[in-house]
Tab-separated table of C-alpha atoms in Angstrom:
chain	number	residue	atom	x	y	z
A	568	MET	CA	96.502	97.809	111.058
A	569	ASP	CA	96.917	95.839	107.839
A	570	PHE	CA	93.301	95.673	107.348
A	571	VAL	CA	92.974	99.539	107.609
A	572	ALA	CA	95.951	100.197	105.410
A	573	GLY	CA	94.826	97.643	102.798
A	574	ALA	CA	91.345	99.418	102.618
A	575	ILE	CA	93.011	102.787	101.981
A	576	GLY	CA	95.355	101.382	99.338
A	577	GLY	CA	92.420	99.558	97.504
A	578	VAL	CA	90.333	102.677	97.232
A	579	CYS	CA	93.287	104.810	95.908
A	580	GLY	CA	93.994	102.039	93.281
A	581	VAL	CA	90.426	101.736	91.990
A	582	ALA	CA	90.149	105.503	91.546
A	583	VAL	CA	93.319	105.488	89.326
A	584	GLY	CA	92.537	102.393	87.293
A	585	TYR	CA	88.865	102.058	86.606
A	586	PRO	CA	88.552	103.792	83.105
A	587	LEU	CA	91.306	101.432	81.670
A	588	ASP	CA	89.385	98.504	83.325
A	589	THR	CA	86.380	99.488	81.459
A	590	VAL	CA	88.225	99.434	78.156
A	591	LYS	CA	89.798	96.059	79.077
A	592	VAL	CA	86.402	94.507	79.668
A	593	LYS	CA	85.170	95.722	76.288
A	594	ILE	CA	88.151	94.525	74.484
A	595	GLN	CA	87.801	91.085	76.156
A	596	THR	CA	84.148	90.678	75.277
A	597	GLU	CA	83.763	92.455	71.903
A	598	PRO	CA	85.635	91.014	68.928
A	599	LYS	CA	84.917	94.107	66.806
A	600	TYR	CA	87.685	96.193	68.613
A	601	THR	CA	90.953	96.088	66.779
A	602	GLY	CA	92.946	97.635	69.665
A	603	ILE	CA	93.055	99.860	72.727
A	604	TRP	CA	92.665	103.138	70.880
A	605	HIS	CA	89.774	101.794	68.789
A	606	CYS	CA	87.968	100.823	71.936
A	607	VAL	CA	88.720	104.101	73.656
A	608	ARG	CA	87.546	106.243	70.662
A	609	ASP	CA	84.392	104.164	70.079
A	610	THR	CA	83.409	104.321	73.778
A	611	TYR	CA	83.987	108.090	73.987
A	612	LEU	CA	81.948	108.653	70.678
A	613	ARG	CA	79.058	106.569	71.950
A	614	GLU	CA	78.974	107.251	75.631
A	615	ARG	CA	81.351	110.196	76.292
A	616	VAL	CA	83.411	110.287	79.420
A	617	ARG	CA	80.668	108.643	81.551
A	618	GLY	CA	81.018	105.475	79.494
A	619	PHE	CA	84.406	104.815	81.167
A	620	TYR	CA	83.001	105.092	84.627
A	621	ARG	CA	79.906	102.838	84.277
A	622	GLY	CA	79.584	100.545	87.274
A	623	LEU	CA	82.167	102.398	89.333
A	624	LEU	CA	79.847	102.960	92.341
A	625	LEU	CA	79.718	99.378	93.512
A	626	PRO	CA	83.437	98.655	93.172
A	627	ILE	CA	84.411	101.897	95.023
A	628	SER	CA	82.006	101.119	97.806
A	629	THR	CA	83.213	97.509	98.231
A	630	VAL	CA	86.820	97.730	97.265
A	631	SER	CA	87.929	99.020	100.705
A	632	LEU	CA	86.391	95.949	102.364
A	633	VAL	CA	87.804	93.464	99.738
A	634	SER	CA	91.308	95.070	99.877
A	635	SER	CA	91.225	95.192	103.552
A	636	LEU	CA	90.245	91.488	103.607
A	637	SER	CA	93.041	90.635	101.070
A	638	PHE	CA	95.918	92.426	102.766
A	639	GLY	CA	94.735	91.526	106.350
A	640	THR	CA	94.400	87.786	105.389
A	641	TYR	CA	97.886	87.900	103.816
A	642	HIS	CA	99.410	89.412	106.889
A	643	SER	CA	97.536	87.047	109.267
A	644	CYS	CA	98.361	83.910	107.303
A	645	LEU	CA	102.075	84.927	107.139
A	646	THR	CA	102.133	85.582	110.863
A	647	ARG	CA	100.654	82.249	111.745
A	648	ILE	CA	103.025	80.388	109.353
A	649	CYS	CA	106.019	82.018	110.805
A	650	ARG	CA	104.816	81.328	114.391
A	651	PHE	CA	104.174	77.696	113.505
A	652	ARG	CA	107.455	77.042	111.477
A	653	TYR	CA	110.012	79.274	113.199
A	654	GLY	CA	108.461	79.785	116.775
A	655	SER	CA	108.079	83.675	116.263
A	656	ALA	CA	105.751	85.917	114.333
A	657	ASP	CA	108.717	88.272	113.641
A	658	ALA	CA	110.904	85.609	111.984
A	659	LYS	CA	111.808	86.324	108.306
A	660	PRO	CA	109.449	84.330	106.187
A	661	ALA	CA	110.643	82.024	103.251
A	662	ARG	CA	109.386	82.615	99.898
A	663	THR	CA	107.197	79.542	100.075
A	664	ASP	CA	105.492	81.147	103.115
A	665	ILE	CA	104.867	84.333	101.185
A	666	THR	CA	103.471	82.509	98.148
A	667	LEU	CA	101.025	80.373	100.379
A	668	SER	CA	99.852	83.509	102.161
A	669	GLY	CA	99.299	85.352	98.996
A	670	PHE	CA	97.337	82.411	97.455
A	671	ALA	CA	95.143	82.364	100.488
A	672	SER	CA	94.570	86.126	100.272
A	673	GLY	CA	93.504	85.795	96.691
A	674	LEU	CA	91.022	82.966	97.448
A	675	VAL	CA	89.105	84.802	100.309
A	676	ARG	CA	88.382	87.731	97.880
A	677	VAL	CA	86.152	85.662	95.580
A	678	PHE	CA	83.111	85.476	97.807
A	679	LEU	CA	82.890	89.205	98.050
A	680	THR	CA	84.182	90.143	94.641
A	681	SER	CA	82.184	87.844	92.368
A	682	PRO	CA	78.755	89.597	92.647
A	683	THR	CA	80.608	93.009	92.290
A	684	GLU	CA	82.527	91.837	89.243
A	685	VAL	CA	79.267	90.602	87.610
A	686	ALA	CA	77.543	93.940	88.220
A	687	LYS	CA	80.651	95.878	87.005
A	688	VAL	CA	81.082	93.841	83.853
A	689	ARG	CA	77.323	93.900	82.980
A	690	LEU	CA	77.190	97.704	83.311
A	691	GLN	CA	80.420	98.203	81.380
A	692	THR	CA	79.038	96.199	78.387
A	693	GLN	CA	75.308	96.817	78.466
A	694	THR	CA	75.336	99.636	75.888
A	695	GLN	CA	76.969	97.340	73.339
A	696	THR	CA	74.868	94.332	74.377
A	697	GLN	CA	71.582	96.396	73.960
A	698	MET	CA	72.741	97.603	70.465
A	699	GLN	CA	73.437	93.975	69.375
A	700	ALA	CA	70.024	92.850	70.676
A	701	GLN	CA	68.246	95.756	68.764
A	702	MET	CA	70.178	94.765	65.582
A	703	GLN	CA	69.159	91.247	65.778
A	704	GLN	CA	65.493	92.255	66.441
A	705	ARG	CA	65.565	94.397	63.310
A	706	ARG	CA	67.045	91.546	61.247
A	707	ARG	CA	64.365	89.125	62.449
A	708	SER	CA	61.724	91.796	61.632
A	709	SER	CA	62.922	92.386	58.111
A	710	ALA	CA	63.256	88.687	57.470
A	711	SER	CA	59.630	88.088	58.319
A	712	TRP	CA	58.381	90.335	55.470
A	713	PRO	CA	58.095	88.920	51.913
A	714	SER	CA	61.005	90.018	49.827
A	715	ALA	CA	58.799	91.673	47.000
A	716	VAL	CA	56.712	93.726	49.552
A	717	PRO	CA	58.766	96.310	51.602
A	718	PRO	CA	57.613	96.755	55.175
A	719	MET	CA	55.519	99.795	55.494
A	720	CYS	CA	55.362	100.021	59.268
A	721	PRO	CA	56.590	103.392	60.610
A	722	ALA	CA	59.564	103.366	62.931
A	723	PRO	CA	58.770	103.362	66.633
A	724	PRO	CA	58.795	106.722	68.323
A	725	ALA	CA	61.942	107.561	70.403
A	726	SER	CA	59.766	107.198	73.614
A	727	GLN	CA	59.208	103.497	72.793
A	728	VAL	CA	62.892	102.712	72.449
A	729	PRO	CA	63.759	100.672	75.601
A	730	GLY	CA	66.124	102.254	78.082
A	731	PRO	CA	69.133	100.526	79.663
A	732	LYS	CA	68.303	97.256	81.276
A	733	TYR	CA	70.435	98.067	84.399
A	734	ARG	CA	69.928	101.447	86.037
A	735	GLY	CA	72.812	101.039	88.412
A	736	PRO	CA	74.979	98.586	90.390
A	737	LEU	CA	72.247	97.628	93.014
A	738	HIS	CA	69.564	97.477	90.333
A	739	CYS	CA	71.856	95.268	88.229
A	740	LEU	CA	72.439	92.860	91.303
A	741	ALA	CA	68.746	92.705	92.071
A	742	THR	CA	68.008	91.999	88.446
A	743	VAL	CA	70.628	89.355	88.012
A	744	ALA	CA	69.473	87.594	91.211
A	745	ARG	CA	65.806	87.686	90.114
A	746	GLU	CA	66.358	86.411	86.612
A	747	GLU	CA	69.251	84.038	87.174
A	748	GLY	CA	69.216	83.241	90.765
A	749	LEU	CA	72.086	83.255	93.255
A	750	ARG	CA	74.142	81.333	90.691
A	751	GLY	CA	73.930	84.269	88.425
A	752	LEU	CA	75.741	86.412	91.053
A	753	TYR	CA	78.570	83.981	90.998
A	754	LYS	CA	78.953	83.285	87.259
A	755	GLY	CA	82.512	82.936	86.418
A	756	SER	CA	83.544	82.289	90.099
A	757	SER	CA	85.459	79.180	89.191
A	758	ALA	CA	87.571	81.217	86.669
A	759	LEU	CA	87.765	83.939	89.252
A	760	LEU	CA	89.147	81.522	91.901
A	761	LEU	CA	91.879	80.407	89.417
A	762	ARG	CA	92.624	84.034	88.610
A	763	GLU	CA	92.879	85.380	92.102
A	764	GLY	CA	94.733	82.467	93.741
A	765	HIS	CA	97.863	82.385	91.566
A	766	SER	CA	97.833	85.990	90.730
A	767	PHE	CA	97.857	87.135	94.366
A	768	ALA	CA	100.544	84.516	95.152
A	769	THR	CA	102.569	86.205	92.383
A	770	TYR	CA	101.670	89.738	93.466
A	771	PHE	CA	102.883	89.396	97.073
A	772	LEU	CA	105.847	87.238	96.269
A	773	SER	CA	107.143	89.600	93.607
A	774	TYR	CA	106.503	92.670	95.818
A	775	SER	CA	108.536	91.087	98.639
A	776	ILE	CA	111.535	90.106	96.405
A	777	LEU	CA	111.628	93.500	94.662
A	778	SER	CA	111.288	95.362	97.932
A	779	GLU	CA	114.236	93.433	99.351
A	780	TRP	CA	116.351	94.177	96.250
A	781	LEU	CA	115.396	97.900	96.362
A	782	THR	CA	116.051	98.370	100.116
A	783	PRO	CA	119.225	100.536	100.628
A	784	ALA	CA	122.095	99.066	102.579
A	785	GLY	CA	121.664	99.564	106.294
A	786	HIS	CA	117.912	99.902	106.030
A	787	SER	CA	114.963	97.452	106.830
A	788	GLN	CA	112.540	98.896	104.234
A	789	PRO	CA	112.803	100.549	100.731
A	790	ASP	CA	112.218	104.266	100.338
A	791	VAL	CA	109.204	105.743	98.641
A	792	LEU	CA	110.700	105.421	95.166
A	793	GLY	CA	111.487	101.748	95.959
A	794	VAL	CA	107.963	101.032	97.096
A	795	LEU	CA	106.509	102.682	93.910
A	796	LEU	CA	108.664	100.619	91.656
A	797	ALA	CA	108.151	97.334	93.531
A	798	GLY	CA	104.405	97.927	93.741
A	799	GLY	CA	104.089	98.699	90.041
A	800	CYS	CA	106.159	95.770	88.876
A	801	ALA	CA	104.367	93.333	91.200
A	802	GLY	CA	101.074	94.425	89.675
A	803	VAL	CA	102.312	94.002	86.162
A	804	LEU	CA	103.586	90.494	86.995
A	805	ALA	CA	100.389	89.494	88.768
A	806	TRP	CA	98.255	90.663	85.704
A	807	ALA	CA	100.350	88.850	83.294
A	808	VAL	CA	99.736	85.663	85.164
A	809	ALA	CA	96.004	86.477	85.664
A	810	THR	CA	94.921	87.614	82.139
A	811	PRO	CA	93.968	84.224	80.644
A	812	MET	CA	91.570	83.417	83.487
A	813	ASP	CA	90.386	87.077	83.477
A	814	VAL	CA	89.261	86.850	79.893
A	815	ILE	CA	87.305	83.643	80.625
A	816	LYS	CA	85.845	85.118	83.761
A	817	THR	CA	84.674	88.217	81.922
A	818	ARG	CA	83.081	86.286	79.147
A	819	LEU	CA	81.239	83.851	81.569
A	820	GLN	CA	79.865	86.872	83.567
A	821	VAL	CA	78.715	88.697	80.366
A	822	ASP	CA	77.004	85.455	79.224
A	823	GLY	CA	73.365	85.289	80.173
A	824	GLN	CA	72.277	88.613	78.738
A	825	GLY	CA	70.067	86.948	76.249
A	826	GLN	CA	70.783	83.346	75.099
A	827	GLN	CA	73.370	81.559	77.162
A	828	ARG	CA	76.423	80.674	75.077
A	829	TYR	CA	78.793	78.886	77.404
A	830	ARG	CA	78.115	75.806	79.575
A	831	GLY	CA	80.978	76.421	81.879
A	832	LEU	CA	84.637	77.295	82.315
A	833	LEU	CA	86.109	74.529	80.087
A	834	HIS	CA	83.444	75.052	77.372
A	835	CYS	CA	84.171	78.678	77.355
A	836	VAL	CA	88.022	78.117	77.084
A	837	VAL	CA	87.592	75.591	74.222
A	838	THR	CA	84.967	77.690	72.341
A	839	SER	CA	86.932	80.858	72.601
A	840	VAL	CA	90.175	79.347	71.434
A	841	ARG	CA	88.529	77.457	68.623
A	842	GLU	CA	86.717	80.511	67.273
A	843	GLU	CA	89.447	83.195	67.802
A	844	GLY	CA	92.663	81.298	68.327
A	845	PRO	CA	94.978	81.012	71.498
A	846	ARG	CA	95.663	84.752	71.460
A	847	VAL	CA	92.115	85.346	72.749
A	848	LEU	CA	93.305	84.256	76.186
A	849	PHE	CA	95.673	87.211	76.218
A	850	LYS	CA	93.218	89.879	75.077
A	851	GLY	CA	93.712	92.907	77.185
A	852	LEU	CA	97.127	91.824	78.358
A	853	THR	CA	98.831	94.948	77.269
A	854	LEU	CA	96.198	97.183	78.790
A	855	ASN	CA	96.208	95.168	82.019
A	856	CYS	CA	99.855	95.585	82.404
A	857	CYS	CA	99.749	99.356	81.520
A	858	ARG	CA	96.906	99.810	84.049
A	859	ALA	CA	98.503	97.615	86.656
A	860	PHE	CA	101.706	99.652	87.022
A	861	PRO	CA	100.247	103.023	88.069
A	862	VAL	CA	97.402	101.420	90.020
A	863	ASN	CA	99.629	99.243	92.153
A	864	MET	CA	102.194	101.953	92.666
A	865	VAL	CA	99.331	103.838	94.241
A	866	VAL	CA	98.125	100.839	96.175
A	867	PHE	CA	101.300	99.874	97.869
A	868	VAL	CA	102.528	103.416	98.451
A	869	SER	CA	99.084	104.213	100.116
A	870	TYR	CA	99.286	100.873	101.956
A	871	GLU	CA	102.751	101.397	103.401
A	872	ALA	CA	102.144	105.123	104.297
A	873	ALA	CA	98.868	104.068	106.022
A	874	LEU	CA	100.567	101.147	107.807
A	875	ARG	CA	103.345	103.472	109.126
A	876	LEU	CA	100.901	106.134	110.136
A	877	THR	CA	98.650	103.628	112.112
A	878	ARG	CA	101.718	102.062	113.687
A	879	GLY	CA	102.845	105.444	114.840
A	880	LEU	CA	99.498	106.294	116.366
A	881	PHE	CA	99.201	103.113	118.145
A	882	LYS	CA	102.814	103.158	119.660
């Protein structure tokens, strides 16, 4: 039942939060953006509304499986820990038990989410990456002409301007696998492991604590408003913990479109901090938190509603 409810909650969450996720990725990878509204305006002017939904198809088709696995793993781990420590699966778990189960649920996501994240990030940033490549090519071409003799070659016709490198999520995955091998699909997975493990431990622990605080006297569970508030706050806290590794993960996954810049996780951290200061590790934090609140309100209220519905059907 937890697997089914988790799948429903995950799909609802992605549908709500994807446009802001696109803006977050662009802010983390493009130093030119001075803030959220600058990025939103630039994306809209260049790509219109479609620009905010690039790469959506793959996450929406896989998020049900990933979210199902995450919530199901959390509940299964918690049940086994309670049975082992207290002799009953229905015993009240300690906060340590919840933290360990949340950490495990985050780790199991990485195998499925890493290729999806690579495709999503590449599609979200490919317009800007393509423009940068064209500008570099123009600079190299102009530098190759003698300064006293201006180039007389006509501009190439519009039909010769290359189109997008990736035509969609599946084409992106196939291209990355062909050009960069299996390792390309798991670029940034070390940062993703660090992001998912401790952020999901925070996520489930904070949701459990807040739900307990918001449960009315004489009731075993919070009402809908309590679930909404607990879910939203849990999402904000989880992303506050996850953002530094999310920045590094995103940069590692974008790397490889052209000349490879980073040799690994530690090199990416050191290079990013040296060039842009420690604040770079918190790029997109405000946006992550703003996005996390409504998204996780929807995730948990959908999850709890689906869980109660399925329990009612199977009674």
